[in-house]
CSV table of C-alpha atoms in Angstrom, one decimal:
chain,number,residue,atom,x,y,z
A,1,MET,CA,78.7,121.0,-38.0
A,2,ARG,CA,78.1,117.7,-38.8
A,3,LYS,CA,77.9,114.6,-35.9
A,4,ASP,CA,76.9,111.6,-38.1
A,5,ASN,CA,79.6,109.2,-39.1
A,6,TRP,CA,82.7,109.7,-41.0
A,7,THR,CA,82.6,108.7,-44.6
A,8,SER,CA,85.4,107.1,-46.5
A,9,GLN,CA,86.0,110.0,-48.8
A,10,GLU,CA,86.2,112.2,-45.7
A,11,ASP,CA,88.6,109.9,-44.0
A,12,LYS,CA,91.0,110.1,-47.2
A,13,THR,CA,90.5,113.8,-47.6
A,14,LEU,CA,91.6,114.1,-43.9
A,15,ALA,CA,94.5,112.2,-44.4
A,16,HIS,CA,95.6,113.4,-47.6
A,17,THR,CA,95.6,116.7,-46.3
A,18,ILE,CA,97.4,115.9,-43.4
A,19,LEU,CA,100.3,114.0,-45.3
A,20,LYS,CA,100.5,116.8,-47.2
A,21,HIS,CA,100.7,119.7,-44.4
A,22,ILE,CA,103.5,117.5,-42.8
A,23,ALA,CA,105.4,117.4,-45.9
A,24,SER,CA,105.3,120.7,-46.2
A,25,GLY,CA,106.4,121.7,-42.8
A,26,SER,CA,103.3,123.1,-41.8
A,27,THR,CA,101.2,121.9,-38.6
A,28,GLN,CA,98.3,119.3,-38.1
A,29,LEU,CA,96.5,121.9,-36.2
A,30,GLN,CA,96.2,124.1,-39.8
A,31,ALA,CA,95.5,120.8,-41.4
A,32,PHE,CA,93.0,120.3,-39.1
A,33,ASP,CA,91.6,123.7,-40.0
A,34,GLU,CA,91.8,123.3,-43.5
A,35,VAL,CA,89.9,119.9,-43.8
A,36,SER,CA,87.2,121.3,-41.6
A,37,THR,CA,86.1,123.6,-43.9
A,38,ILE,CA,86.1,120.9,-46.8
A,39,VAL,CA,83.9,118.2,-44.9
A,40,GLY,CA,81.8,120.5,-42.7
A,41,ARG,CA,83.1,119.2,-39.5
A,42,SER,CA,84.9,120.9,-36.5
A,43,SER,CA,88.3,121.4,-36.7
A,44,ALA,CA,88.5,119.5,-33.0
A,45,ALA,CA,86.4,116.8,-34.8
A,46,CYS,CA,88.9,116.5,-37.3
A,47,GLY,CA,92.1,116.4,-34.8
A,48,PHE,CA,90.1,113.5,-32.6
A,49,ARG,CA,89.4,111.4,-36.1
A,50,TRP,CA,92.9,112.0,-36.9
A,51,ASN,CA,94.2,111.0,-33.6
A,52,SER,CA,91.7,108.3,-32.4
A,53,GLU,CA,91.5,106.4,-35.5
A,54,LEU,CA,93.6,107.0,-38.9
A,55,ARG,CA,97.1,108.0,-37.4
A,56,LYS,CA,97.7,104.5,-37.0
A,57,ARG,CA,96.5,103.3,-40.7
A,58,TYR,CA,98.7,105.9,-42.0
A,59,SER,CA,101.9,105.6,-40.1
A,60,GLU,CA,104.1,104.7,-43.1
A,61,GLU,CA,102.7,107.9,-45.0
A,62,ILE,CA,103.6,109.9,-42.3
A,63,ARG,CA,107.2,108.9,-41.9
A,64,ASN,CA,107.6,109.3,-45.5
A,65,ALA,CA,106.0,113.2,-45.3
A,66,LYS,CA,108.2,113.8,-42.5
A,67,THR,CA,111.4,112.9,-44.4
A,68,LYS,CA,109.8,114.5,-47.0
A,69,SER,CA,110.0,118.0,-45.1
A,70,ILE,CA,113.1,117.6,-43.6
A,71,GLU,CA,114.9,117.1,-47.1
A,72,SER,CA,112.8,120.1,-48.2
A,73,LYS,CA,114.3,122.0,-45.4
A,74,MET,CA,117.6,121.2,-45.9
A,75,LYS,CA,117.5,121.7,-49.5
A,76,ARG,CA,116.3,125.4,-49.3
A,77,SER,CA,118.9,126.3,-46.5
A,78,ASN,CA,121.6,124.8,-48.8
A,79,ASN,CA,120.0,126.8,-51.6
A,80,ASP,CA,120.1,129.9,-49.4
A,81,TYR,CA,123.5,129.7,-48.8
A,82,SER,CA,124.7,129.1,-51.9
A,83,LYS,CA,123.1,132.1,-53.3
A,84,GLN,CA,124.4,134.9,-50.8
A,85,PRO,CA,127.0,137.1,-52.1
A,86,LYS,CA,130.6,136.2,-51.0
A,87,LEU,CA,131.9,138.7,-48.4
A,88,ASP,CA,134.9,140.7,-48.1
A,89,TYR,CA,135.6,140.2,-44.2
A,90,GLU,CA,138.5,142.4,-44.3
A,91,GLU,CA,136.0,145.3,-45.8
A,92,THR,CA,132.8,144.4,-43.7
A,93,PHE,CA,134.2,143.5,-40.4
A,94,GLY,CA,137.1,145.6,-40.6
A,95,GLY,CA,135.3,149.0,-39.1
A,96,LEU,CA,133.3,146.9,-36.9
A,97,LEU,CA,136.6,146.0,-35.4
A,98,ASP,CA,138.0,149.3,-35.4
A,99,LYS,CA,134.9,150.6,-33.6
A,100,LEU,CA,135.1,147.8,-31.0
A,101,LYS,CA,138.6,148.7,-30.4
A,102,SER,CA,137.7,152.4,-29.4
A,103,LYS,CA,134.9,151.5,-27.3
A,104,ILE,CA,137.0,149.0,-25.5
A,105,ILE,CA,139.3,152.1,-25.0
A,106,LEU,CA,136.8,154.5,-23.9
A,107,LEU,CA,135.5,151.9,-21.6
A,108,GLU,CA,138.7,151.0,-19.9
A,109,HIS,CA,139.4,154.9,-19.4
A,110,GLU,CA,135.8,155.1,-17.9
A,111,LEU,CA,136.5,152.2,-15.6
A,112,ASP,CA,140.2,153.9,-14.2
A,113,GLN,CA,137.7,157.1,-13.7
A,114,VAL,CA,135.6,154.9,-11.4
A,115,LYS,CA,138.5,153.4,-9.5
A,116,THR,CA,139.9,156.4,-9.0
A,117,GLU,CA,136.4,158.1,-7.4
A,118,ASN,CA,135.8,155.2,-5.6
A,119,ALA,CA,139.5,155.2,-3.8
A,120,ARG,CA,138.7,159.0,-3.2
A,121,LEU,CA,135.2,158.1,-1.6
A,122,LYS,CA,136.8,155.4,0.6
A,123,THR,CA,139.8,157.9,1.6
A,124,ALA,CA,136.8,160.2,2.8
A,125,LEU,CA,134.9,158.2,4.5
A,126,GLN,CA,137.6,156.6,6.8
A,127,ASP,CA,138.6,160.4,7.3
A,128,SER,CA,135.4,161.5,8.2
A,129,ARG,CA,133.8,158.7,10.3
A,130,PRO,CA,136.9,156.2,11.1
A,131,ASP,CA,134.9,154.5,13.8
A,132,LEU,CA,132.5,153.3,11.0
A,133,VAL,CA,135.7,151.7,9.0
A,134,MET,CA,136.7,148.2,10.3
A,135,SER,CA,140.4,147.6,10.5
A,136,GLU,CA,141.9,144.7,8.3
A,137,ASP,CA,143.0,143.1,11.9
A,138,PHE,CA,139.1,143.5,13.1
A,139,LYS,CA,138.1,142.1,10.3
A,140,ASN,CA,140.3,138.9,10.3
A,141,MET,CA,139.4,138.5,13.9
A,142,ILE,CA,135.6,138.2,13.2
A,143,LYS,CA,136.5,135.6,10.6
A,144,ILE,CA,138.4,133.5,12.9
A,145,ILE,CA,135.8,133.8,15.5
A,146,GLU,CA,132.9,132.5,13.2
A,147,ARG,CA,134.9,129.5,12.1
A,148,ALA,CA,135.5,128.7,15.6
A,149,ARG,CA,131.9,128.6,16.1
A,150,SER,CA,131.2,127.1,12.9
A,151,LEU,CA,133.6,124.3,14.2
A,152,GLY,CA,132.1,124.4,17.4
A,153,VAL,CA,135.3,125.1,19.2
A,154,LEU,CA,133.2,128.2,20.7
A,155,GLU,CA,129.5,128.1,21.8
A,156,LYS,CA,127.5,131.1,20.3
A,157,THR,CA,126.4,133.3,22.9
A,158,SER,CA,122.8,135.1,22.7
């Protein structure tokens, strides 16, 4: 790789290539790689030269290239939509909607089964080990005591 000073022709090549890449929506890194093979310098050297010296000189051209890139992207996106065939939404989504309704009904049925099984298991637990299941009154009393402690009415015991 070269280590000598940059010539005005190399600067022009670097600037032209970067502006071309910006306008086409490509990255500056890709431009640095392309220029490095043309001028015989490293990609890093091209990036350093662009950022330290040339970018300031070409600010107006950069702005124009970015505008061109945006316009090109907008034009491509508009063309993509206009080329799409018209859809028959009833035909396209009607079957999908029916499948979704069927799946919802199936899931609701499974949920009912799980709720029933959960109730059965709770009852079985209460019947087999009533000492493990707190009554609602006991739960409420615990909440009242915790609230009183948080308000400073009761002191915590250790």
